[in-house]
């Protein structure tokens, strides 16, 4: 069945029937069926977080490679990761989609299932959105609300010289997966490395890790790595008015990436440095707090690595031989390619 | 200058420089420059409203007809109108856009100017968003937050048999403008009726009117007319479990629409009935409250018309001769045309 056959109201009824969009939930005064969702006020001392992120067909994904479930998950995950970056908890998800009228309704079902399951994993509820018809490329625009206690709010701007730079998880897996997909196509890429493809299509927002980290009181600055270390570390440094050095040999690289990089003929370190869509946390940590932060994050089951330190100025990566050079790679949106 | 030349970060800096995106505002703990906007909690007793609405090129607008300023205004207005529908006040606007890399930066400047000026007219501040590159059709996805006192919250579901049905302003102007544009092209349509074209491109959300109306305490149900009376009245009736009759002769029709309809060879009444993108308020009003509601809205400078009444069941329009028939017209999204 096509979207054009059931129409926008039919689609919304279907989303509700499939329990993707609840008619009631604690804190949701009115959800589906009105002109706007109505949400109870946050309890005292809680700040509201709002982030929004759009994915479009061909620019951000290729529909013959990513499943609709993965597309929904990834759209939600990118937003929830921004809530993690601020030290918060996700609360409400709003999904606006634009799809061609000839799109199968089952495709949209799966898309919503991905959005909703990702949200539910981290405590967020789908509370509304918009369904649109488009003539060309499909588009998914998610707005994610969250909450954070005033004293847990993390920003990019608090890093000071001497702070250690920590990252969660491994870097470069998502980019490695993307390169495999572009070079080999889906079937061969999957057989080359299912893990890297999953890292690209099903990223895990670091909500428990972020909450554990800010709970220690030692996080001076934090952000999520969506555009890659080479593009994102300079943003954190600029916001804080500092510099940084990271050590190439310390960048956390998965075994999967080593194997995949070999297949691609690219160095795994380069993929980790450029990265993009890792959705790991990048943190500047007060030096005396490194053991506490490390322990708190490791207790969530996720590794954390000290990759360098904040300097008064200049941003560089130090290679094995001790040579320092600027960081390379990272995503620039309107250039439309890795620059 | 093209978007590809300044990049996403350059674009964001430019939006900030032009003061479209404030770095600080009352209630905004952190705006631009982080992973999410941070907003102070609402005062006690206030509910939060969230709505989101997407416009895409070719489906919702033709770029050679609408100016970027008008496009920005209209995108924001559609969302702010949803806040009006709930009886609320708009607070924060989030704008996610996707444009081709070869788009002129000046076009985007004007788009943001439209978004921001519409928000500012009704007390809303642009607090964040997302800038994306697309390969095909451009897209603008706005998320609008608002606030409303618990006792002023309007829903679609409270209408009761015997309630009067009131609408603000005039109906059909926007659709009349659209038809002129489609038939005659921009230049000739503008000379035929600048007013109808402006109704289509620069709709006015009815925030003061909605606030005046809910303040009387007599609004039983309310929504905004975005898909046209014929499509929207059934939604209000379904939500309330009631029916309705409206009188064709009472539909408020502007002089501009009469002239434009003549030019088009369509009856003005039909345009008013089908409508679409009028963004007027549709209200079910307790019968004894009609004079209060009328007076309160008229004091804002906007006309208001009693067009019919809520019935136990059935939805019809009564023609001049007393004959009743189903409503015709109204917008269905995935059909992609007036149905």
XYZ file of C-alpha atoms in Angstrom:
678
model
C 0.000 0.000 0.000
C 1.235 3.493 -0.910
C 1.101 6.684 1.154
C -1.115 8.237 -1.517
C -3.717 5.518 -0.847
C -4.071 6.145 2.889
C -3.382 9.903 2.996
C -1.888 11.917 5.816
C -4.713 11.216 8.274
C -4.623 7.514 7.471
C -0.887 7.510 8.066
C -1.230 9.242 11.414
C -3.970 6.799 12.507
C -1.694 3.951 11.504
C 1.242 5.348 13.497
C -1.028 5.645 16.525
C -2.460 2.134 16.038
C 1.020 0.675 15.930
C 1.607 2.381 19.289
C 4.466 4.440 17.910
C 2.746 7.634 18.931
C 1.077 7.299 22.334
C -2.165 9.136 22.978
C -1.081 9.530 26.582
C 2.140 9.325 28.595
C 3.239 10.757 31.948
C 3.945 14.447 31.407
C 2.158 14.544 28.066
C -1.004 16.570 28.617
C -2.078 16.208 24.977
C -0.226 14.445 22.196
C -1.522 13.435 18.797
C -4.730 15.009 17.504
C -4.218 18.656 18.324
C -2.430 21.512 16.611
C 0.494 21.243 19.043
C 1.662 18.785 21.682
C 1.102 19.918 25.264
C 3.757 19.081 27.818
C 3.749 19.453 31.592
C 6.297 21.890 32.986
C 9.676 20.562 34.121
C 10.233 20.263 37.836
C 12.057 23.123 39.555
C 15.750 23.465 38.760
C 15.499 21.549 35.498
C 16.509 23.228 32.269
C 14.923 22.325 28.949
C 17.149 21.242 26.062
C 16.082 21.502 22.426
C 17.979 20.215 19.422
C 17.037 19.559 15.838
C 18.733 17.631 13.066
C 17.678 16.885 9.511
C 18.603 13.983 7.241
C 17.946 14.092 3.507
C 18.015 11.374 0.903
C 21.169 11.189 -1.244
C 23.024 13.772 0.904
C 22.850 11.931 4.220
C 21.801 8.444 3.169
C 21.187 6.226 0.163
C 17.785 4.533 0.392
C 18.935 1.287 -1.232
C 21.644 0.867 1.412
C 20.036 1.815 4.726
C 16.900 0.015 5.924
C 14.001 2.245 6.984
C 14.391 0.993 10.550
C 18.047 2.010 10.557
C 17.163 5.352 8.985
C 14.669 6.048 11.757
C 17.107 4.948 14.435
C 19.948 7.035 13.033
C 17.753 10.145 12.698
C 16.697 9.881 16.320
C 20.175 8.900 17.540
C 21.822 11.990 16.019
C 19.449 14.173 18.024
C 19.597 12.190 21.247
C 23.369 12.364 21.019
C 23.101 16.169 21.153
C 21.166 15.830 24.410
C 23.937 13.553 25.733
C 26.481 16.197 24.733
C 24.801 18.657 27.112
C 24.730 16.140 29.967
C 20.969 15.713 29.719
C 18.243 13.112 29.420
C 16.021 12.975 26.336
C 12.308 13.486 27.003
C 10.207 14.086 23.876
C 10.834 13.359 20.223
C 9.087 15.131 17.337
C 9.461 13.686 13.859
C 8.682 15.620 10.680
C 8.964 13.561 7.552
C 8.605 14.230 3.843
C 8.168 11.228 1.556
C 6.979 10.720 -1.994
C 3.310 9.665 -2.330
C 4.319 6.359 -3.951
C 6.325 5.315 -0.866
C 5.154 2.048 0.661
C 3.353 2.495 3.951
C 5.371 -0.428 5.345
C 8.539 1.577 4.718
C 7.147 4.405 6.852
C 6.069 1.907 9.546
C 9.644 0.705 9.809
C 11.003 4.257 9.825
C 8.810 5.122 12.804
C 9.718 1.878 14.536
C 13.374 2.902 14.312
C 12.697 6.414 15.600
C 10.563 5.149 18.467
C 12.820 2.271 19.536
C 15.869 4.524 19.637
C 13.942 7.060 21.710
C 12.589 4.398 24.043
C 16.079 2.990 24.636
C 17.009 6.306 26.176
C 13.708 7.275 27.794
C 12.256 9.515 25.093
C 8.689 9.343 23.814
C 7.486 10.331 20.335
C 5.053 13.152 21.002
C 4.249 14.600 17.592
C 5.517 15.751 14.252
C 4.401 16.407 10.724
C 3.837 14.212 7.673
C 4.487 15.738 4.272
C 4.456 14.808 0.657
C 7.547 15.609 -1.420
C 8.241 15.264 -5.129
C 11.969 14.567 -4.860
C 14.335 13.511 -2.101
C 12.840 12.266 1.135
C 13.610 14.180 4.333
C 13.469 13.371 8.037
C 13.698 16.262 10.460
C 13.741 15.370 14.138
C 13.409 17.764 17.035
C 14.449 16.327 20.362
C 13.647 17.809 23.747
C 15.540 16.939 26.876
C 16.063 17.971 30.467
C 19.128 18.578 32.565
C 19.736 19.711 36.143
C 21.356 23.147 36.227
C 24.544 21.783 37.834
C 24.875 18.941 35.321
C 24.628 21.140 32.235
C 27.704 20.599 30.068
C 28.878 23.156 27.542
C 31.666 23.418 25.018
C 33.102 26.508 26.607
C 34.639 25.475 29.936
C 37.894 23.765 28.892
C 41.098 25.137 30.473
C 44.777 24.538 29.670
C 45.918 21.413 31.459
C 42.554 19.616 31.155
C 42.763 16.099 29.780
C 40.847 15.246 26.596
C 38.790 12.054 26.899
C 36.640 10.254 24.346
C 34.168 7.411 24.794
C 34.180 4.294 22.622
C 36.165 4.039 19.387
C 36.625 6.566 16.609
C 36.289 6.130 12.860
C 34.045 3.041 12.733
C 31.156 4.945 11.144
C 33.393 6.538 8.489
C 35.013 3.173 7.837
C 31.540 1.733 7.301
C 30.595 4.578 4.954
C 33.742 4.084 2.862
C 33.082 0.346 2.623
C 29.539 1.056 1.453
C 30.657 3.586 -1.150
C 33.425 1.383 -2.500
C 31.870 -2.068 -2.322
C 28.116 -1.609 -2.263
C 25.891 -2.910 0.522
C 26.178 -6.687 0.096
C 29.938 -6.818 -0.129
C 30.395 -4.140 2.554
C 28.262 -6.170 4.952
C 30.312 -9.274 4.366
C 33.518 -7.252 4.763
C 32.443 -5.794 8.123
C 28.951 -6.021 9.541
C 30.205 -4.140 12.609
C 31.390 -1.076 10.721
C 28.174 -0.946 8.699
C 26.161 -1.133 11.927
C 28.328 1.582 13.464
C 27.362 3.740 10.485
C 23.646 2.903 10.435
C 22.853 2.245 14.111
C 24.939 4.650 16.196
C 24.461 4.520 19.972
C 23.928 7.879 21.685
C 26.030 8.052 24.859
C 23.316 9.048 27.317
C 24.320 6.799 30.280
C 27.971 7.679 29.700
C 27.245 11.405 29.613
C 25.130 11.245 32.751
C 27.847 9.290 34.537
C 30.463 11.810 33.403
C 28.640 14.991 34.426
C 27.667 13.357 37.709
C 31.332 13.365 38.783
C 31.489 17.164 38.656
C 34.799 17.060 36.769
C 33.554 17.713 33.207
C 34.784 21.164 32.145
C 33.527 20.964 28.546
C 31.743 18.347 26.471
C 30.296 17.793 23.003
C 29.425 14.864 20.798
C 31.528 13.863 17.816
C 29.143 14.218 14.895
C 31.429 15.821 12.323
C 34.589 13.951 13.369
C 37.390 14.711 15.808
C 39.265 16.869 13.284
C 36.224 19.114 12.791
C 34.743 18.974 16.292
C 37.799 19.397 18.547
C 38.453 22.852 17.019
C 34.842 23.811 17.829
C 35.303 22.897 21.487
C 38.636 24.764 21.550
C 37.160 27.863 19.909
C 34.230 27.907 22.341
C 36.656 27.628 25.277
C 39.327 29.969 23.874
C 42.003 27.304 24.176
C 44.104 24.967 22.042
C 44.722 21.241 22.208
C 47.030 18.436 21.296
C 45.894 14.866 20.724
C 48.193 11.901 20.246
C 47.682 9.817 17.115
C 48.774 6.651 18.880
C 46.191 7.076 21.611
C 43.130 7.399 19.350
C 40.875 4.448 20.259
C 40.569 2.212 17.215
C 38.460 -0.928 17.087
C 39.708 -4.227 15.715
C 36.901 -4.013 13.173
C 38.262 -0.717 11.916
C 41.773 -2.165 11.584
C 40.431 -4.950 9.399
C 38.149 -2.644 7.415
C 40.866 -0.050 6.892
C 43.165 -2.719 5.509
C 40.495 -3.727 3.030
C 40.098 -0.065 2.049
C 43.820 0.616 1.878
C 43.388 3.608 4.202
C 45.089 3.969 7.576
C 42.746 3.298 10.481
C 44.303 6.246 12.342
C 43.310 8.565 9.522
C 39.711 7.310 9.673
C 39.694 7.825 13.451
C 41.092 11.348 13.097
C 38.655 12.425 10.353
C 35.754 10.382 11.609
C 32.238 11.757 11.339
C 28.988 10.380 12.810
C 30.807 8.569 15.615
C 28.454 10.168 18.155
C 31.015 9.534 20.855
C 31.532 12.072 23.656
C 34.489 14.434 23.542
C 35.286 15.756 27.008
C 37.697 18.188 28.610
C 38.228 16.868 32.137
C 39.877 18.545 35.112
C 43.150 16.570 35.504
C 42.399 15.502 39.081
C 39.028 14.164 37.905
C 40.265 11.791 35.223
C 40.155 8.666 37.443
C 36.612 9.451 38.643
C 35.322 10.196 35.145
C 37.026 7.109 33.737
C 35.573 4.876 36.408
C 32.088 6.363 36.131
C 31.975 5.869 32.359
C 33.520 2.403 32.463
C 30.816 1.338 34.888
C 28.302 1.899 32.074
C 30.201 -0.733 30.075
C 31.792 1.719 27.643
C 35.504 2.285 27.287
C 36.955 5.781 27.642
C 40.358 6.955 26.471
C 42.599 9.873 27.403
C 43.724 11.111 23.967
C 45.468 14.380 24.775
C 45.350 17.652 26.603
C 44.047 21.181 26.411
C 46.729 23.808 25.649
C 46.666 27.598 25.822
C 46.544 27.785 22.003
C 47.085 25.904 18.730
C 45.389 22.668 17.732
C 47.534 19.758 16.607
C 47.874 16.019 16.452
C 51.191 14.549 17.580
C 52.350 11.619 15.474
C 54.338 8.619 16.679
C 57.690 10.283 15.994
C 56.808 13.368 18.032
C 56.027 15.547 15.016
C 52.964 17.780 15.392
C 50.716 18.771 12.486
C 47.162 20.177 12.070
C 44.244 17.750 12.274
C 42.943 16.502 8.930
C 39.484 15.470 7.775
C 36.066 16.013 9.286
C 32.747 16.855 7.753
C 31.891 20.234 6.225
C 28.200 20.373 5.380
C 27.894 22.608 2.343
C 31.085 21.357 0.744
C 29.213 18.071 0.478
C 32.330 15.975 0.956
C 35.092 15.237 3.409
C 37.426 18.223 3.271
C 28.294 34.310 -2.786
C 27.176 30.656 -2.592
C 26.559 28.503 0.490
C 29.338 26.164 -0.649
C 31.786 29.079 -0.389
C 31.057 29.948 3.242
C 30.166 26.495 4.583
C 27.841 25.618 7.433
C 29.889 27.356 10.107
C 30.245 30.460 7.956
C 26.497 30.495 7.440
C 25.797 30.191 11.154
C 28.259 33.023 11.927
C 26.515 35.132 9.324
C 23.059 34.441 10.799
C 24.395 35.451 14.212
C 26.094 38.587 12.834
C 22.866 39.688 11.217
C 21.283 39.353 14.663
C 18.776 36.791 13.450
C 19.988 34.311 16.049
C 20.657 36.019 19.389
C 23.494 34.769 21.560
C 21.414 35.722 24.578
C 17.793 36.498 25.388
C 15.709 36.395 28.576
C 15.002 32.737 29.331
C 17.632 31.478 26.904
C 20.412 29.991 29.048
C 22.464 28.996 26.006
C 21.569 29.453 22.362
C 23.817 29.169 19.356
C 27.162 27.425 19.716
C 26.246 24.304 21.653
C 24.823 20.932 20.750
C 21.373 21.933 21.985
C 19.660 25.142 23.030
C 19.128 25.497 26.776
C 15.913 27.104 27.963
C 14.846 28.207 31.431
C 11.879 26.357 32.885
C 8.406 27.834 32.458
C 6.854 29.517 35.453
C 4.486 27.439 37.565
C 1.137 26.574 35.991
C 2.390 27.096 32.447
C 2.221 24.261 29.953
C 4.715 23.916 27.120
C 3.434 23.679 23.551
C 5.454 22.119 20.737
C 4.545 22.053 17.068
C 6.478 21.345 13.920
C 5.726 21.972 10.273
C 7.766 21.345 7.149
C 7.664 23.103 3.776
C 9.324 21.607 0.718
C 10.122 23.130 -2.637
C 7.696 22.307 -5.468
C 5.192 20.631 -3.114
C 4.546 23.616 -0.842
C 6.036 26.488 -2.820
C 7.564 27.418 -6.144
C 10.861 29.254 -5.633
C 10.396 31.568 -8.634
C 7.095 32.806 -7.213
C 7.666 33.294 -3.489
C 10.439 35.579 -2.249
C 12.805 34.082 0.343
C 11.513 36.587 2.901
C 7.948 35.451 2.270
C 9.037 31.809 2.417
C 10.633 32.369 5.816
C 7.607 34.271 7.064
C 5.161 31.647 5.845
C 7.175 28.771 7.354
C 7.203 30.463 10.750
C 3.584 31.633 10.485
C 2.250 28.110 9.867
C 3.846 27.005 13.125
C 2.925 30.053 15.161
C -0.646 29.595 13.974
C -0.636 26.150 15.626
C 0.346 27.803 18.908
C -2.549 30.251 18.438
C -4.857 27.290 17.865
C -4.037 26.031 21.361
C -4.635 29.455 22.934
C -0.936 29.960 23.594
C 1.901 32.394 23.104
C 4.899 31.473 20.937
C 8.242 31.474 22.744
C 11.094 29.840 20.811
C 11.550 29.076 17.142
C 13.928 26.419 15.762
C 14.629 26.408 12.042
C 16.149 23.465 10.191
C 16.852 24.156 6.566
C 18.193 22.138 3.665
C 19.396 24.058 0.610
C 21.549 23.249 -2.381
C 25.207 24.292 -2.057
C 24.899 26.670 -5.024
C 22.170 28.691 -3.259
C 23.057 32.367 -2.835
C 23.844 33.294 0.738
C 21.701 36.403 0.281
C 18.709 34.148 -0.382
C 19.291 32.443 2.965
C 19.714 35.823 4.683
C 16.288 36.824 3.456
C 14.780 33.482 4.451
C 16.003 33.945 8.029
C 14.846 37.559 8.039
C 11.354 36.323 7.216
C 11.430 33.613 9.893
C 12.752 35.996 12.531
C 10.464 38.929 11.740
C 7.383 36.715 11.848
C 8.528 35.276 15.189
C 9.314 38.702 16.592
C 5.888 40.046 15.613
C 4.357 37.508 17.991
C 7.036 37.419 20.699
C 9.052 34.391 19.574
C 12.845 34.269 19.374
C 14.902 32.111 17.009
C 16.912 29.881 19.354
C 18.536 27.298 17.113
C 18.183 24.867 14.268
C 20.186 23.003 11.718
C 21.686 23.888 8.336
C 21.929 21.148 5.749
C 23.008 20.620 2.221
C 20.573 18.932 -0.170
C 20.949 17.784 -3.773
C 17.333 18.321 -4.827
C 14.367 20.218 -3.458
C 14.976 22.690 -0.652
C 13.237 22.091 2.667
C 12.398 24.258 5.668
C 11.352 22.498 8.851
C 10.342 24.724 11.740
C 9.721 23.647 15.297
C 7.889 26.192 17.400
C 7.627 26.162 21.172
C 4.999 28.059 23.052
C 3.434 28.450 26.481
C -0.115 28.514 27.719
C -1.755 28.816 31.125
C -3.539 25.591 32.083
C -6.950 27.269 32.077
C -6.418 28.911 28.691
C -5.454 25.719 26.877
C -7.751 25.211 23.896
C -8.325 21.801 22.337
C -10.301 20.443 19.434
C -12.278 18.109 21.616
C -14.629 20.236 23.729
C -17.360 21.237 21.260
C -20.939 20.402 22.291
C -24.192 20.429 20.321
C -25.630 23.921 20.375
C -22.242 25.664 20.363
C -21.848 28.371 17.741
C -19.082 28.067 15.159
C -17.028 31.229 14.761
C -14.149 32.047 12.436
C -11.768 34.978 12.422
C -11.000 37.017 9.311
C -11.994 35.907 5.821
C -11.798 32.501 4.203
C -10.403 31.491 0.832
C -8.056 34.411 0.153
C -4.971 32.225 0.277
C -6.436 29.615 -2.072
C -7.636 32.378 -4.383
C -4.069 33.698 -4.443
C -2.680 30.240 -5.166
C -5.077 29.704 -8.069
C -4.196 33.105 -9.524
C -0.489 32.205 -9.292
C -0.984 28.815 -10.926
C -3.149 30.181 -13.726
C -1.529 33.514 -14.462
C 2.049 33.343 -13.166
C 3.471 35.728 -10.608
C 3.530 39.022 -12.521
C -0.020 38.859 -13.805
C -1.352 37.381 -10.546
C 0.152 40.293 -8.620
C -1.492 42.812 -10.898
C -4.789 40.907 -10.658
C -4.766 40.912 -6.834
C -1.797 41.876 -4.710
C -3.960 41.210 -1.637
C -4.750 37.601 -2.464
C -1.096 36.899 -3.300
C -0.061 38.414 0.023
C -2.701 36.357 1.826
C -1.062 33.301 0.284
C 2.556 34.269 0.951
C 2.348 36.323 4.163
C -0.365 34.787 6.355
C -0.950 36.367 9.766
C -1.109 33.961 12.702
C -4.004 34.894 14.972
C -2.153 35.062 18.272
C -3.803 38.199 19.750
C -7.201 36.971 18.550
C -6.688 33.526 20.116
C -5.526 35.017 23.405
C -8.516 37.343 23.464
C -10.838 34.438 22.704
C -9.553 31.994 25.340
C -9.458 34.828 27.874
C -13.264 34.999 27.785
C -13.585 31.436 29.091
C -16.229 30.622 26.465
C -14.085 28.720 23.930
C -15.149 25.067 23.977
C -12.924 23.944 21.082
C -10.500 25.668 18.746
C -8.130 24.937 15.882
C -6.506 26.848 13.066
C -7.639 26.522 9.464
C -4.560 25.228 7.688
C -6.141 22.635 5.394
C -9.344 24.571 4.720
C -12.764 24.641 6.390
C -13.973 21.561 4.481
C -11.026 19.481 5.757
C -10.576 21.032 9.190
C -14.144 21.316 10.496
C -14.541 17.505 10.288
C -11.351 17.143 12.376
C -12.759 19.360 15.117
C -16.069 17.476 14.955
C -14.377 14.061 15.108
C -12.243 15.125 18.076
C -15.350 16.359 19.879
C -17.641 13.512 18.811
C -20.158 15.940 17.307
C -21.438 17.149 13.958
C -21.886 20.622 12.507
C -23.698 22.721 9.994
C -22.269 25.865 8.440
C -24.192 28.282 6.237
C -22.709 29.047 2.820
C -24.091 32.562 2.869
C -22.391 33.360 6.163
C -18.833 32.397 5.136
C -16.787 35.588 5.435
C -15.526 36.515 1.976
C -13.312 39.505 1.258
C -13.950 41.952 -1.575
C -10.554 40.941 -2.934
C -11.682 37.339 -3.180
C -14.873 38.349 -4.996
C -12.817 40.164 -7.616
C -10.214 37.398 -7.839
C -12.827 34.650 -8.063
C -14.490 36.471 -10.937
C -11.183 36.599 -12.757
C -10.739 32.857 -12.124
C -14.293 31.952 -13.051
C -14.702 30.119 -9.723
C -17.288 30.968 -7.095
C -15.811 32.815 -4.138
C -17.976 30.717 -1.806
C -16.355 27.551 -3.131
C -12.890 28.992 -2.485
C -13.928 29.950 1.046
C -15.358 26.481 1.691
C -12.319 24.596 0.368
C -9.772 27.125 1.514
C -6.412 25.975 2.768
C -3.644 27.968 4.425
C -6.052 30.605 5.694
C -4.599 30.264 9.197
C -7.776 31.713 10.640
C -9.173 30.411 13.927
C -12.114 28.015 13.906
C -13.900 28.064 17.258
C -16.791 26.282 18.935
C -18.203 28.829 21.369
C -20.677 28.334 24.165
C -23.827 30.089 22.862
C -24.053 32.484 25.792
C -20.416 33.485 25.200
C -20.740 34.578 21.582
C -21.084 38.304 22.355
C -18.055 38.229 24.709
C -15.886 36.293 22.274
C -16.949 38.502 19.383
C -16.188 41.665 21.282
C -12.841 40.382 22.575
C -11.663 39.416 19.102
C -12.990 42.558 17.427
C -11.012 44.621 19.921
C -7.856 43.186 18.353
C -8.982 44.739 15.057
C -9.965 41.458 13.409
C -13.452 40.568 12.274
C -15.130 37.432 13.529
C -18.154 35.691 12.008
C -20.712 33.211 13.308
C -20.909 30.699 10.452
C -22.959 27.881 11.940
C -23.539 25.564 14.839
C -22.419 22.308 16.374
C -24.920 19.444 15.960
C -25.101 16.001 17.571
C -23.906 14.391 14.327
C -23.413 14.841 10.570
C -21.353 17.554 8.925
C -22.934 19.688 6.221
C -23.023 23.039 4.570
C -26.446 24.654 4.065
C -26.846 26.477 0.776
C -28.925 29.593 0.130
C -32.046 27.592 -0.758
C -31.920 25.560 2.462
C -30.412 22.457 0.840
C -27.708 20.731 2.893
C -24.787 18.836 1.334
C -21.352 17.580 2.506
C -18.491 20.067 2.560
C -16.249 20.020 -0.503
C -12.546 20.727 -0.966
C -9.739 21.018 1.522
C -6.178 19.864 1.415
C -5.106 16.224 1.607
C -1.341 15.983 1.939
C -0.337 12.771 0.188
C -2.884 13.181 -2.576
C -0.817 16.191 -3.545
C -3.821 18.143 -4.754
C -7.139 19.568 -3.652
C -9.473 16.625 -3.307
